[in-house]
Amino acid sequence: MADNDPVNDLAPLLTPEGRALLDEVRDTDPAQELAVATRLRREHPAELVSAALGQARLRQRAVAKFGVEDAGRMFFTPNGVEQSTRASVAAYRARRMAEAGITSVADLCCGIGGDAIALARAGIRVLAVDRDPQTAAAARANADALGLSGLVEVREADVTDVDTAGFDAVFVDPARRGGRGRIFDPEAYSPPLSWAISAARRAPRGAALKVAPGIPHEAVPEDAEAEWISDGGDVKEAVLWFGTEPGAVRATLLPGPRTLLSRGLPDPQVRPPGRYLYEPDGAVIRAHLVAEVADQVGGGLLDATIAYVTADALHPTPYATAYEITDHLPFNVKKLKALLRERGVGILTVKKRGSAVEPEELRKKVKPQGPHAATVFLTRVAGAPAMLIGHPA
Ligand SMILES: C[S@@+](CC[C@H](N)C(=O)[O-])C[C@H]1O[C@@H](n2cnc3c(N)ncnc32)[C@H](O)[C@@H]1O
């Protein structure tokens, strides 16, 4: 469903009849949708009923990002839900800006307003710009629905035509999805990253540009700080900050936040498997801070090219999950099957780095049975395919 589909026209949903209908269909079970639609069409225009049911579905999808309460009051477009920043990440970034003394932000590419809402909630005045009419309408409705319209002005415009003079900072979250899926080349973003960087450099008190976590480190400008952010262990985004600490690299883990800063350490030494294996958080790996974690836990790498850290001692760290390793052996399915049988392992978690083995295929082959749980790491130890078996420490 495209955002310009008539069913996405928000205007009818913002009328008293539309709002009442939205309340009515709020908790509609998808299995009951047809029956509910048939009943409601007797009293309301068919298009309004479809729009209300479509919006209810989008709100349900948005709960994971915005929570039940906000998602239940907000307005979405299909792309808008997909592309919006989750509230936890937006709130973290907004807090960083507020703590830096920034009081006004031009949010260039505001989408349905995920970031604009967080900025306003941090007490920042926002000019929120999006060129898509339905999306801008949703951002406006959201600022209103959440009682933030006093702080958020929404403008339907192309960001390249907007004068941001008079704002302390800019925030740019370019569109990274084209007609054929995700875009990896930062110059193919809309607007291109180079445009966003120029806008960032013009802002008097700094800027934040949201980019894909896979952005190559070479694409980070020298005058920017790069921050990779994960939430609940999943990497969500990278941010290029201007006006903070040029050249700084950090990994931030939410909730928390916990931030690990680069100390520019050399790659860790490769060493034989110790009693513990540490699996660094994805943000740490993307930020190339595995050496900092290895240093914290007094460990080294199992293989020069793989982000598993091994150490003899347990040093709890928020930046990696520690496992106690009971066995390590060359990769061999029959041996794994025998070992799991001997230990009565019926609940097997398969993790892998640097192995082409499909976890599901392996599980089918070893047929785990028994009351105990274990984790098997499929990886390489000094270049050779290996398996390490253990459990969370
Ligand atoms: C990734 S989304 C923004 C999501 C937003 N930060 C949020 O949390 O809801 C990118 C948005 O950029 C808008 N966009 C892309 N190019 C634009 C341009 N040149 N001018 C204005 N808006 C643009 C798209 O319409 C889309 O809504």
Coordinates of C-alpha atoms and ligand atoms in Angstrom, one line a residue:
M1 CA 0.0 0.0 0.0
A2 CA 1.6 3.3 -1.1
D3 CA 1.5 6.3 1.1
N4 CA -0.5 8.3 -1.5
D5 CA -3.2 5.6 -1.6
P6 CA -6.6 7.4 -0.9
V7 CA -7.0 5.1 2.1
N8 CA -4.1 6.9 3.6
D9 CA -5.7 10.3 3.4
L10 CA -5.7 11.4 7.1
A11 CA -8.1 14.3 6.8
P12 CA -11.3 12.3 7.1
L13 CA -9.9 10.5 10.2
L14 CA -9.2 13.8 11.9
T15 CA -12.9 14.9 11.8
P16 CA -15.1 14.1 14.8
E17 CA -16.8 11.2 12.9
G18 CA -13.4 9.8 11.9
R19 CA -12.0 10.1 15.4
A20 CA -15.0 8.4 16.9
L21 CA -14.7 5.6 14.3
L22 CA -11.0 5.2 15.1
D23 CA -11.9 4.8 18.8
E24 CA -14.5 2.2 17.9
V25 CA -12.1 0.0 15.8
R26 CA -9.2 0.5 18.1
D27 CA -8.9 -3.1 19.3
T28 CA -10.3 -4.9 16.3
D29 CA -9.0 -8.4 16.1
P30 CA -7.7 -8.9 12.5
A31 CA -9.8 -12.1 12.2
Q32 CA -12.9 -10.0 12.8
E33 CA -12.1 -7.2 10.5
L34 CA -14.4 -8.2 7.7
A35 CA -17.4 -8.6 10.0
V36 CA -16.6 -5.2 11.7
A37 CA -16.2 -3.5 8.3
T38 CA -19.6 -4.8 7.1
R39 CA -21.4 -3.6 10.2
L40 CA -19.8 -0.2 10.2
R41 CA -20.4 0.4 6.5
R42 CA -24.2 0.5 7.3
E43 CA -23.6 3.7 9.2
H44 CA -20.5 5.3 7.8
P45 CA -19.0 5.9 4.3
A46 CA -17.1 2.8 3.1
E47 CA -13.9 4.8 2.5
L48 CA -13.9 6.1 6.0
V49 CA -14.4 2.7 7.4
S50 CA -11.4 1.3 5.3
A51 CA -9.2 4.2 6.4
A52 CA -10.1 3.7 10.1
L53 CA -9.4 0.0 9.9
G54 CA -6.2 0.6 8.0
Q55 CA -5.1 3.2 10.6
A56 CA -5.9 0.8 13.4
R57 CA -3.6 -1.8 11.8
L58 CA -0.8 0.7 11.4
R59 CA -1.2 1.7 15.1
Q60 CA -0.9 -1.9 16.1
R61 CA 2.3 -2.2 14.1
A62 CA 3.6 0.9 15.7
V63 CA 3.3 -0.3 19.3
A64 CA 6.7 -1.9 19.2
K65 CA 8.3 1.4 18.4
F66 CA 6.1 3.9 20.3
G67 CA 4.4 1.9 23.1
V68 CA 0.7 1.2 23.4
E69 CA -0.3 4.5 24.7
D70 CA 1.4 6.8 22.1
A71 CA 0.8 4.4 19.2
G72 CA -2.9 4.4 20.1
R73 CA -3.1 8.1 19.7
M74 CA -0.8 8.7 16.8
F75 CA -1.4 8.7 13.0
F76 CA 0.7 6.7 10.6
T77 CA 1.4 6.0 6.9
P78 CA 2.7 2.5 5.9
N79 CA 6.1 3.9 5.1
G80 CA 6.0 6.2 8.0
V81 CA 5.7 3.4 10.6
E82 CA 8.5 1.5 8.8
Q83 CA 10.9 4.3 8.6
S84 CA 10.3 6.1 11.9
T85 CA 12.8 6.0 14.7
R86 CA 11.8 4.0 17.8
A87 CA 11.0 6.2 20.8
S88 CA 13.8 4.9 23.0
V89 CA 16.5 5.8 20.4
A90 CA 14.9 9.2 19.5
A91 CA 14.6 10.1 23.2
Y92 CA 18.3 9.2 23.8
R93 CA 19.4 11.4 20.9
A94 CA 17.1 14.2 21.9
R95 CA 18.5 14.1 25.4
R96 CA 22.0 14.4 24.1
M97 CA 21.0 17.5 22.1
A98 CA 19.2 19.1 25.1
E99 CA 22.2 18.4 27.4
A100 CA 24.4 20.1 24.8
G101 CA 22.3 23.2 25.4
I102 CA 20.5 23.0 22.0
T103 CA 17.1 24.7 22.2
S104 CA 15.9 24.6 18.6
V105 CA 16.3 22.0 15.8
A106 CA 15.3 21.8 12.2
D107 CA 14.3 18.2 11.7
L108 CA 14.9 17.8 8.0
C109 CA 13.0 14.7 6.7
C110 CA 10.7 14.4 9.7
G111 CA 8.6 11.5 8.5
I112 CA 5.6 10.9 10.7
G113 CA 7.5 12.8 13.5
G114 CA 9.2 10.1 15.5
D115 CA 12.2 12.3 16.2
A116 CA 10.4 15.6 16.2
I117 CA 8.2 14.2 19.1
A118 CA 11.2 13.1 21.1
L119 CA 13.0 16.5 20.5
A120 CA 9.9 18.4 21.6
R121 CA 9.5 16.2 24.7
A122 CA 13.1 17.1 25.6
G123 CA 11.9 20.7 25.5
I124 CA 13.4 21.6 22.1
R125 CA 11.5 23.8 19.6
V126 CA 11.3 21.9 16.3
L127 CA 10.7 22.8 12.6
A128 CA 9.7 19.5 11.1
V129 CA 10.0 19.2 7.3
D130 CA 8.8 16.5 5.0
R131 CA 8.0 16.8 1.3
D132 CA 5.4 14.0 1.3
P133 CA 1.9 15.5 1.9
Q134 CA 0.4 12.5 3.8
T135 CA 3.6 12.1 5.9
A136 CA 3.7 15.8 6.8
A137 CA 0.0 15.6 7.7
A138 CA 0.7 12.7 10.0
A139 CA 3.5 14.5 11.7
R140 CA 1.3 17.5 12.3
A141 CA -1.5 15.3 13.6
N142 CA 1.0 13.5 15.9
A143 CA 2.3 16.7 17.4
D144 CA -1.3 17.7 18.0
A145 CA -2.4 14.3 19.4
L146 CA 0.5 14.3 21.9
G147 CA 0.1 17.9 23.0
L148 CA 3.3 19.1 21.4
S149 CA 2.0 21.4 18.7
G150 CA 3.2 24.5 20.7
L151 CA 6.8 23.3 20.1
V152 CA 6.5 21.6 16.7
E153 CA 5.9 23.5 13.5
V154 CA 5.4 21.0 10.6
R155 CA 6.2 22.2 7.0
E156 CA 5.5 20.3 3.8
A157 CA 8.5 21.2 1.7
D158 CA 11.6 19.8 0.1
V159 CA 14.4 20.1 2.7
T160 CA 16.8 21.5 0.1
D161 CA 14.5 24.6 -0.1
V162 CA 14.3 25.3 3.6
D163 CA 16.2 28.0 5.3
T164 CA 17.5 26.7 8.6
A165 CA 19.1 29.9 9.8
G166 CA 17.7 30.7 13.2
F167 CA 17.9 27.1 14.4
D168 CA 20.6 25.9 16.8
A169 CA 21.0 22.6 15.2
V170 CA 19.8 20.3 12.3
F171 CA 18.8 16.7 12.5
V172 CA 18.6 14.8 9.2
D173 CA 17.1 11.3 8.8
P174 CA 17.3 10.7 5.0
A175 CA 15.0 8.2 3.3
R176 CA 17.0 5.0 2.8
R177 CA 14.5 3.0 1.0
G178 CA 14.0 3.2 -2.8
G179 CA 11.5 1.5 -4.9
R180 CA 13.6 -1.7 -4.9
G181 CA 14.3 -1.9 -1.1
R182 CA 17.0 -0.6 1.1
I183 CA 19.7 1.7 -0.2
F184 CA 23.3 1.0 0.9
D185 CA 25.1 3.8 -0.9
P186 CA 24.9 7.0 1.3
E187 CA 24.8 9.1 -1.9
A188 CA 21.6 7.4 -3.0
Y189 CA 19.9 8.5 0.2
S190 CA 17.2 11.1 -0.2
P191 CA 18.6 13.7 0.3
P192 CA 22.2 12.4 -0.4
L193 CA 24.5 12.2 2.6
S194 CA 26.8 14.8 1.2
W195 CA 23.9 17.3 1.2
A196 CA 23.1 16.4 4.8
I197 CA 26.8 16.8 5.8
S198 CA 26.8 20.3 4.2
A199 CA 23.6 21.2 6.1
A200 CA 25.2 19.9 9.3
R201 CA 28.3 22.0 8.9
R202 CA 26.2 25.2 8.4
A203 CA 24.3 24.7 11.7
P204 CA 25.7 26.9 14.4
R205 CA 25.5 24.6 17.4
G206 CA 25.8 21.2 15.8
A207 CA 23.9 18.5 14.0
A208 CA 23.0 14.8 14.1
L209 CA 22.6 12.7 10.9
K210 CA 21.0 9.3 11.2
V211 CA 22.5 6.8 8.8
A212 CA 22.4 3.0 8.3
P213 CA 24.5 1.0 10.8
G214 CA 26.3 -0.5 7.9
I215 CA 27.8 2.8 6.8
P216 CA 31.5 2.2 6.0
H217 CA 33.8 3.9 8.6
E218 CA 35.6 5.6 5.6
A219 CA 32.4 7.4 4.8
V220 CA 32.4 9.2 8.2
P221 CA 33.8 12.7 7.8
E222 CA 36.8 13.7 9.9
D223 CA 34.9 16.5 11.6
A224 CA 32.2 14.1 12.8
E225 CA 31.7 11.8 15.8
A226 CA 30.3 8.4 14.9
E227 CA 27.9 6.6 17.3
W228 CA 26.4 3.2 16.8
I229 CA 23.2 2.6 18.8
S230 CA 21.6 -0.7 19.8
D231 CA 18.5 -1.2 21.8
G232 CA 17.9 -4.5 23.6
G233 CA 20.9 -5.9 21.8
D234 CA 19.7 -5.1 18.3
V235 CA 21.7 -2.5 16.3
K236 CA 19.3 0.3 15.3
E237 CA 21.3 3.0 13.6
A238 CA 24.5 5.0 13.4
V239 CA 24.5 8.7 14.0
L240 CA 27.1 11.2 12.7
W241 CA 27.3 14.1 15.2
F242 CA 28.7 17.5 14.4
G243 CA 29.8 20.0 17.0
T244 CA 30.7 17.3 19.5
E245 CA 34.0 15.6 19.5
P246 CA 35.5 15.2 15.9
G247 CA 36.9 11.7 15.3
A248 CA 35.3 10.2 18.4
V249 CA 33.7 6.7 17.9
R250 CA 31.3 5.3 20.4
A251 CA 28.9 2.4 20.9
T252 CA 25.8 3.2 22.9
L253 CA 23.6 0.5 24.3
L254 CA 20.0 1.1 25.3
P255 CA 18.2 0.9 27.6
G256 CA 20.8 2.4 29.8
P257 CA 22.3 4.2 28.1
R258 CA 25.8 2.7 28.4
T259 CA 28.4 4.2 26.2
L260 CA 31.8 2.7 25.2
L261 CA 34.2 5.2 23.7
S262 CA 37.0 4.3 21.3
R263 CA 40.5 4.5 22.8
G264 CA 42.1 3.7 19.4
L265 CA 43.4 0.3 20.7
P266 CA 45.2 -2.0 18.2
D267 CA 43.5 -5.3 17.2
P268 CA 43.5 -7.8 20.0
Q269 CA 45.9 -10.7 19.9
V270 CA 44.6 -14.1 18.8
R271 CA 44.8 -16.7 21.6
P272 CA 43.6 -20.2 22.3
P273 CA 40.1 -20.6 23.8
G274 CA 39.9 -19.8 27.5
R275 CA 37.1 -20.6 30.0
Y276 CA 34.9 -17.7 28.8
L277 CA 33.7 -16.5 25.5
Y278 CA 32.4 -13.0 25.2
E279 CA 29.9 -12.1 22.4
P280 CA 30.1 -8.3 21.9
D281 CA 27.0 -6.3 21.4
G282 CA 26.3 -5.5 17.8
A283 CA 26.8 -1.8 18.3
V284 CA 30.3 -2.6 19.7
I285 CA 31.1 -4.7 16.6
R286 CA 29.8 -2.1 14.1
A287 CA 31.7 0.6 15.9
H288 CA 34.9 -1.5 15.7
L289 CA 35.3 -1.5 19.5
V290 CA 36.0 -5.2 20.0
A291 CA 39.5 -4.3 21.1
E292 CA 38.1 -2.1 23.9
V293 CA 35.9 -5.0 25.1
A294 CA 38.8 -7.5 24.9
D295 CA 40.9 -5.1 27.0
Q296 CA 38.1 -4.8 29.6
V297 CA 37.9 -8.5 30.1
G298 CA 41.6 -9.3 29.7
G299 CA 40.9 -11.4 26.6
G300 CA 42.0 -12.0 23.0
L301 CA 40.3 -13.1 19.8
L302 CA 39.6 -16.7 18.8
D303 CA 40.4 -15.7 15.2
A304 CA 41.8 -12.5 13.8
T305 CA 38.8 -11.9 11.6
I306 CA 36.0 -12.8 14.0
A307 CA 34.4 -10.7 16.8
Y308 CA 34.4 -13.4 19.5
V309 CA 36.5 -12.6 22.5
T310 CA 37.9 -15.3 24.7
A311 CA 39.4 -14.9 28.2
D312 CA 40.3 -17.0 31.3
A313 CA 38.3 -15.0 33.8
L314 CA 34.8 -13.7 34.1
H315 CA 34.6 -9.9 34.0
P316 CA 31.0 -8.9 33.6
T317 CA 30.6 -6.1 31.1
P318 CA 27.5 -4.5 29.6
Y319 CA 29.2 -4.5 26.2
A320 CA 29.3 -8.2 25.7
T321 CA 27.4 -11.3 26.8
A322 CA 29.7 -13.8 28.6
Y323 CA 29.4 -17.6 28.2
E324 CA 31.2 -20.2 30.2
I325 CA 32.7 -22.7 27.7
T326 CA 32.7 -26.4 28.7
D327 CA 34.0 -27.9 25.5
H328 CA 35.8 -26.8 22.3
L329 CA 36.5 -29.1 19.4
P330 CA 37.0 -29.0 15.7
F331 CA 33.7 -28.7 13.8
N332 CA 32.1 -32.2 13.5
V333 CA 28.4 -32.9 13.5
K334 CA 28.6 -36.5 14.7
K335 CA 30.8 -35.5 17.6
L336 CA 28.4 -32.7 18.5
K337 CA 25.5 -35.0 18.4
A338 CA 27.2 -37.5 20.7
L339 CA 28.3 -34.9 23.1
L340 CA 24.8 -33.3 23.4
R341 CA 23.3 -36.7 23.9
E342 CA 25.8 -37.5 26.7
R343 CA 24.9 -34.2 28.4
G344 CA 21.1 -34.6 27.9
V345 CA 20.9 -31.3 26.0
G346 CA 17.4 -30.8 24.5
I347 CA 17.4 -27.0 24.3
L348 CA 20.2 -26.0 21.9
T349 CA 20.9 -22.4 21.1
V350 CA 23.1 -22.1 17.9
K351 CA 25.2 -19.0 17.4
K352 CA 27.6 -18.5 14.6
R353 CA 30.2 -16.2 13.2
G354 CA 32.5 -17.1 10.4
S355 CA 30.6 -20.4 9.6
A356 CA 28.4 -21.2 6.7
V357 CA 26.4 -23.9 8.6
E358 CA 22.7 -23.1 8.9
P359 CA 21.6 -23.3 12.5
E360 CA 18.3 -24.9 11.6
E361 CA 20.0 -27.6 9.5
L362 CA 22.4 -28.4 12.3
R363 CA 19.6 -28.6 14.8
K364 CA 17.8 -31.1 12.5
K365 CA 20.9 -33.2 12.2
V366 CA 21.8 -33.4 15.9
K367 CA 18.2 -33.8 17.1
P368 CA 18.7 -32.4 20.7
Q369 CA 16.9 -34.4 23.3
G370 CA 16.9 -34.1 27.1
P371 CA 16.2 -31.7 29.9
H372 CA 19.3 -29.5 29.7
A373 CA 20.1 -26.4 27.7
A374 CA 23.4 -25.4 26.0
T375 CA 24.7 -22.9 23.5
V376 CA 27.0 -24.0 20.7
F377 CA 29.1 -21.4 18.9
L378 CA 30.0 -22.3 15.3
T379 CA 33.1 -20.3 14.4
R380 CA 36.8 -20.5 13.6
V381 CA 39.6 -20.9 16.0
A382 CA 42.8 -19.5 14.5
G383 CA 41.3 -20.1 11.0
A384 CA 40.0 -23.7 11.5
P385 CA 36.2 -24.5 11.7
A386 CA 35.4 -25.1 15.4
M387 CA 32.6 -25.5 17.8
L388 CA 32.5 -24.2 21.4
I389 CA 29.9 -25.4 23.7
G390 CA 28.8 -23.7 26.9
H391 CA 26.1 -21.7 28.6
P392 CA 25.5 -18.1 29.7
A393 CA 27.9 -17.3 32.5
Ligands
LIG1 C1 13.5 7.9 7.3 S1 12.1 8.9 7.1 C2 12.2 9.9 8.5 C3 11.7 9.3 9.7 C4 11.6 10.2 10.9 N1 12.9 10.5 11.5 C5 10.7 9.6 12.0 O1 11.3 9.2 13.1 O2 9.5 9.5 11.9 C6 12.7 9.9 5.8 C7 11.6 10.9 5.2 O3 12.3 11.8 4.4 C8 11.4 12.4 3.5 N2 12.2 13.0 2.4 C9 13.1 12.3 1.5 N3 13.7 13.2 0.7 C10 13.2 14.5 1.1 C11 13.4 15.8 0.6 N4 14.3 16.0 -0.3 N5 12.7 16.8 1.2 C12 11.8 16.5 2.2 N6 11.6 15.3 2.7 C13 12.2 14.3 2.1 C14 10.6 11.2 3.1 O4 9.3 11.6 2.6 C15 10.5 10.4 4.4 O5 9.3 10.7 5.1

